[in-house]
Amino acid sequence: MVIDICRRLLILVLLCLAQALVLGRIQLFHCATPLLYVYFAIIFPRNYPKWLSLIGCFFMGLSVDMFANTPGLAAASMTLAGALQPYLLELFLPRDAEEDIKASAVTLGYEKFAALATILVVVYCSIYFTLEAFSFFNWLQWIESIAGSIILTLILVFTLESVRK
């Protein structure tokens, strides 16, 4: 358990640095930003303590908020993603699956992992950009930001998952 927590802390630091130093500066067509750090919430294994995944997701969002100067947006959105992930993972697991199965394309199958990742990224991006806009005055920009960020984030998540062992 201690080794797993240390590994997750390393993943948290690496994803946070990648977002803060590289991905946070990318903005395609002034609306689409890749939000790769949501991958941290996707990869929690089954029967991982829910309180620990919520705290990890909250601190991931909080650290991204500190670098991006978005007070509370990523923290709130990541906490929601961390709260939903165990329940969504149960939907895609077979009934006879191991108790500590990890959420990955290898263990779940590519289609089920893609569905899990897509649902979590859609929820995350929708909440993030809704809180950021905080109004529906410019609803076309809001929809473009959500759709573009979902596409970019999913491309990066699937790329990262294909190179992960």
mmCIF file of C-alpha atoms in Angstrom, residues 8-140:
data_model
loop_
_atom_site.group_PDB
_atom_site.id
_atom_site.type_symbol
_atom_site.label_atom_id
_atom_site.label_comp_id
_atom_site.label_asym_id
_atom_site.label_seq_id
_atom_site.Cartn_x
_atom_site.Cartn_y
_atom_site.Cartn_z
ATOM 1 C CA ARG A 8 0.529 7.781 -7.070
ATOM 2 C CA LEU A 9 2.347 10.759 -5.564
ATOM 3 C CA LEU A 10 4.943 10.505 -8.340
ATOM 4 C CA ILE A 11 2.175 10.359 -10.962
ATOM 5 C CA LEU A 12 0.506 13.362 -9.294
ATOM 6 C CA VAL A 13 3.718 15.397 -9.452
ATOM 7 C CA LEU A 14 4.501 14.405 -13.057
ATOM 8 C CA LEU A 15 1.000 15.141 -14.354
ATOM 9 C CA CYS A 16 0.870 18.420 -12.452
ATOM 10 C CA LEU A 17 4.225 19.528 -13.856
ATOM 11 C CA ALA A 18 3.237 18.481 -17.378
ATOM 12 C CA GLN A 19 0.017 20.472 -17.097
ATOM 13 C CA ALA A 20 1.631 23.519 -15.532
ATOM 14 C CA LEU A 21 4.710 23.729 -17.731
ATOM 15 C CA VAL A 22 3.502 22.468 -21.108
ATOM 16 C CA LEU A 23 -0.172 21.607 -21.530
ATOM 17 C CA GLY A 24 -1.559 24.642 -19.711
ATOM 18 C CA ARG A 25 0.058 26.883 -22.309
ATOM 19 C CA ILE A 26 -1.611 25.124 -25.244
ATOM 20 C CA GLN A 27 -4.876 26.628 -26.390
ATOM 21 C CA LEU A 28 -6.052 25.575 -29.832
ATOM 22 C CA PHE A 29 -8.344 28.052 -31.564
ATOM 23 C CA HIS A 30 -8.554 30.026 -28.290
ATOM 24 C CA CYS A 31 -10.877 27.466 -26.759
ATOM 25 C CA ALA A 32 -9.446 23.928 -26.553
ATOM 26 C CA THR A 33 -6.997 23.129 -23.760
ATOM 27 C CA PRO A 34 -5.726 19.609 -23.015
ATOM 28 C CA LEU A 35 -6.452 18.683 -19.393
ATOM 29 C CA LEU A 36 -4.383 15.514 -19.039
ATOM 30 C CA TYR A 37 -4.323 15.513 -15.232
ATOM 31 C CA VAL A 38 -7.829 14.003 -15.202
ATOM 32 C CA TYR A 39 -5.986 10.761 -16.076
ATOM 33 C CA PHE A 40 -5.007 10.671 -12.398
ATOM 34 C CA ALA A 41 -8.665 10.107 -11.460
ATOM 35 C CA ILE A 42 -9.226 7.526 -14.193
ATOM 36 C CA ILE A 43 -6.509 5.062 -13.148
ATOM 37 C CA PHE A 44 -7.506 4.360 -9.546
ATOM 38 C CA PRO A 45 -7.905 0.603 -8.933
ATOM 39 C CA ARG A 46 -11.009 -1.145 -7.675
ATOM 40 C CA ASN A 47 -11.507 -1.205 -3.893
ATOM 41 C CA TYR A 48 -9.038 1.633 -3.394
ATOM 42 C CA PRO A 49 -10.122 3.613 -0.325
ATOM 43 C CA LYS A 50 -12.609 6.190 -1.549
ATOM 44 C CA TRP A 51 -11.457 8.787 0.928
ATOM 45 C CA LEU A 52 -7.896 8.422 -0.322
ATOM 46 C CA SER A 53 -8.901 8.788 -3.963
ATOM 47 C CA LEU A 54 -10.984 11.874 -3.109
ATOM 48 C CA ILE A 55 -8.095 13.464 -1.231
ATOM 49 C CA GLY A 56 -5.665 12.600 -4.033
ATOM 50 C CA CYS A 57 -7.954 14.052 -6.692
ATOM 51 C CA PHE A 58 -8.584 17.147 -4.606
ATOM 52 C CA PHE A 59 -4.867 17.790 -4.123
ATOM 53 C CA MET A 60 -4.206 17.172 -7.814
ATOM 54 C CA GLY A 61 -6.835 19.756 -8.699
ATOM 55 C CA LEU A 62 -5.600 22.152 -6.035
ATOM 56 C CA SER A 63 -2.004 21.952 -7.262
ATOM 57 C CA VAL A 64 -3.126 22.590 -10.847
ATOM 58 C CA ASP A 65 -5.236 25.505 -9.601
ATOM 59 C CA MET A 66 -2.193 27.048 -7.951
ATOM 60 C CA PHE A 67 -0.178 26.920 -11.170
ATOM 61 C CA ALA A 68 -3.016 27.958 -13.494
ATOM 62 C CA ASN A 69 -4.460 30.701 -11.264
ATOM 63 C CA THR A 70 -7.932 29.184 -11.417
ATOM 64 C CA PRO A 71 -9.079 29.236 -7.790
ATOM 65 C CA GLY A 72 -10.986 26.061 -7.082
ATOM 66 C CA LEU A 73 -12.049 25.107 -10.615
ATOM 67 C CA ALA A 74 -9.787 22.109 -11.062
ATOM 68 C CA ALA A 75 -10.097 21.094 -7.402
ATOM 69 C CA ALA A 76 -13.892 20.958 -7.536
ATOM 70 C CA SER A 77 -13.963 19.203 -10.898
ATOM 71 C CA MET A 78 -11.285 16.656 -9.936
ATOM 72 C CA THR A 79 -13.023 15.908 -6.640
ATOM 73 C CA LEU A 80 -16.227 15.141 -8.540
ATOM 74 C CA ALA A 81 -14.302 12.931 -10.985
ATOM 75 C CA GLY A 82 -12.666 11.122 -8.063
ATOM 76 C CA ALA A 83 -16.060 10.602 -6.427
ATOM 77 C CA LEU A 84 -17.624 9.173 -9.605
ATOM 78 C CA GLN A 85 -14.733 6.949 -10.720
ATOM 79 C CA PRO A 86 -15.298 3.959 -8.353
ATOM 80 C CA TYR A 87 -18.967 3.728 -9.293
ATOM 81 C CA LEU A 88 -18.292 4.060 -13.016
ATOM 82 C CA LEU A 89 -15.509 1.489 -12.797
ATOM 83 C CA GLU A 90 -17.932 -1.009 -11.254
ATOM 84 C CA LEU A 91 -20.214 -0.585 -14.282
ATOM 85 C CA PHE A 92 -17.481 -1.707 -16.669
ATOM 86 C CA LEU A 93 -16.008 -4.580 -14.643
ATOM 87 C CA PRO A 94 -17.188 -8.163 -15.012
ATOM 88 C CA ARG A 95 -18.790 -9.650 -11.923
ATOM 89 C CA ASP A 96 -15.982 -12.133 -11.386
ATOM 90 C CA ALA A 97 -13.185 -9.539 -11.612
ATOM 91 C CA GLU A 98 -10.391 -9.415 -9.072
ATOM 92 C CA GLU A 99 -10.836 -7.244 -6.002
ATOM 93 C CA ASP A 100 -7.816 -5.025 -6.741
ATOM 94 C CA ILE A 101 -8.059 -4.799 -10.537
ATOM 95 C CA LYS A 102 -6.521 -1.654 -11.995
ATOM 96 C CA ALA A 103 -8.346 0.577 -14.443
ATOM 97 C CA SER A 104 -6.360 0.249 -17.664
ATOM 98 C CA ALA A 105 -6.873 -0.752 -21.264
ATOM 99 C CA VAL A 106 -5.071 -4.044 -20.628
ATOM 100 C CA THR A 107 -7.234 -5.172 -17.717
ATOM 101 C CA LEU A 108 -10.599 -3.753 -18.792
ATOM 102 C CA GLY A 109 -10.258 -4.077 -22.528
ATOM 103 C CA TYR A 110 -9.821 -1.105 -24.809
ATOM 104 C CA GLU A 111 -13.539 -0.510 -25.422
ATOM 105 C CA LYS A 112 -14.500 -0.497 -21.751
ATOM 106 C CA PHE A 113 -11.531 1.642 -20.790
ATOM 107 C CA ALA A 114 -12.369 4.071 -23.587
ATOM 108 C CA ALA A 115 -15.957 4.302 -22.335
ATOM 109 C CA LEU A 116 -14.839 4.860 -18.725
ATOM 110 C CA ALA A 117 -12.290 7.491 -19.735
ATOM 111 C CA THR A 118 -14.738 9.242 -22.049
ATOM 112 C CA ILE A 119 -17.442 9.511 -19.395
ATOM 113 C CA LEU A 120 -15.045 10.863 -16.784
ATOM 114 C CA VAL A 121 -13.452 13.344 -19.196
ATOM 115 C CA VAL A 122 -16.854 14.575 -20.387
ATOM 116 C CA VAL A 123 -18.043 15.074 -16.804
ATOM 117 C CA TYR A 124 -14.784 16.734 -15.812
ATOM 118 C CA CYS A 125 -14.617 19.137 -18.769
ATOM 119 C CA SER A 126 -18.313 19.998 -18.500
ATOM 120 C CA ILE A 127 -18.046 20.903 -14.825
ATOM 121 C CA TYR A 128 -14.716 22.701 -15.266
ATOM 122 C CA PHE A 129 -15.830 24.966 -18.102
ATOM 123 C CA THR A 130 -19.279 25.544 -16.608
ATOM 124 C CA LEU A 131 -17.685 26.768 -13.395
ATOM 125 C CA GLU A 132 -15.189 28.825 -15.381
ATOM 126 C CA ALA A 133 -17.854 30.542 -17.498
ATOM 127 C CA PHE A 134 -20.352 30.798 -14.628
ATOM 128 C CA SER A 135 -22.914 32.034 -17.118
ATOM 129 C CA PHE A 136 -24.365 30.939 -20.411
ATOM 130 C CA PHE A 137 -24.033 34.343 -22.047
ATOM 131 C CA ASN A 138 -21.465 33.142 -24.569
ATOM 132 C CA TRP A 139 -22.781 29.594 -24.900
ATOM 133 C CA LEU A 140 -21.075 28.900 -28.254
#
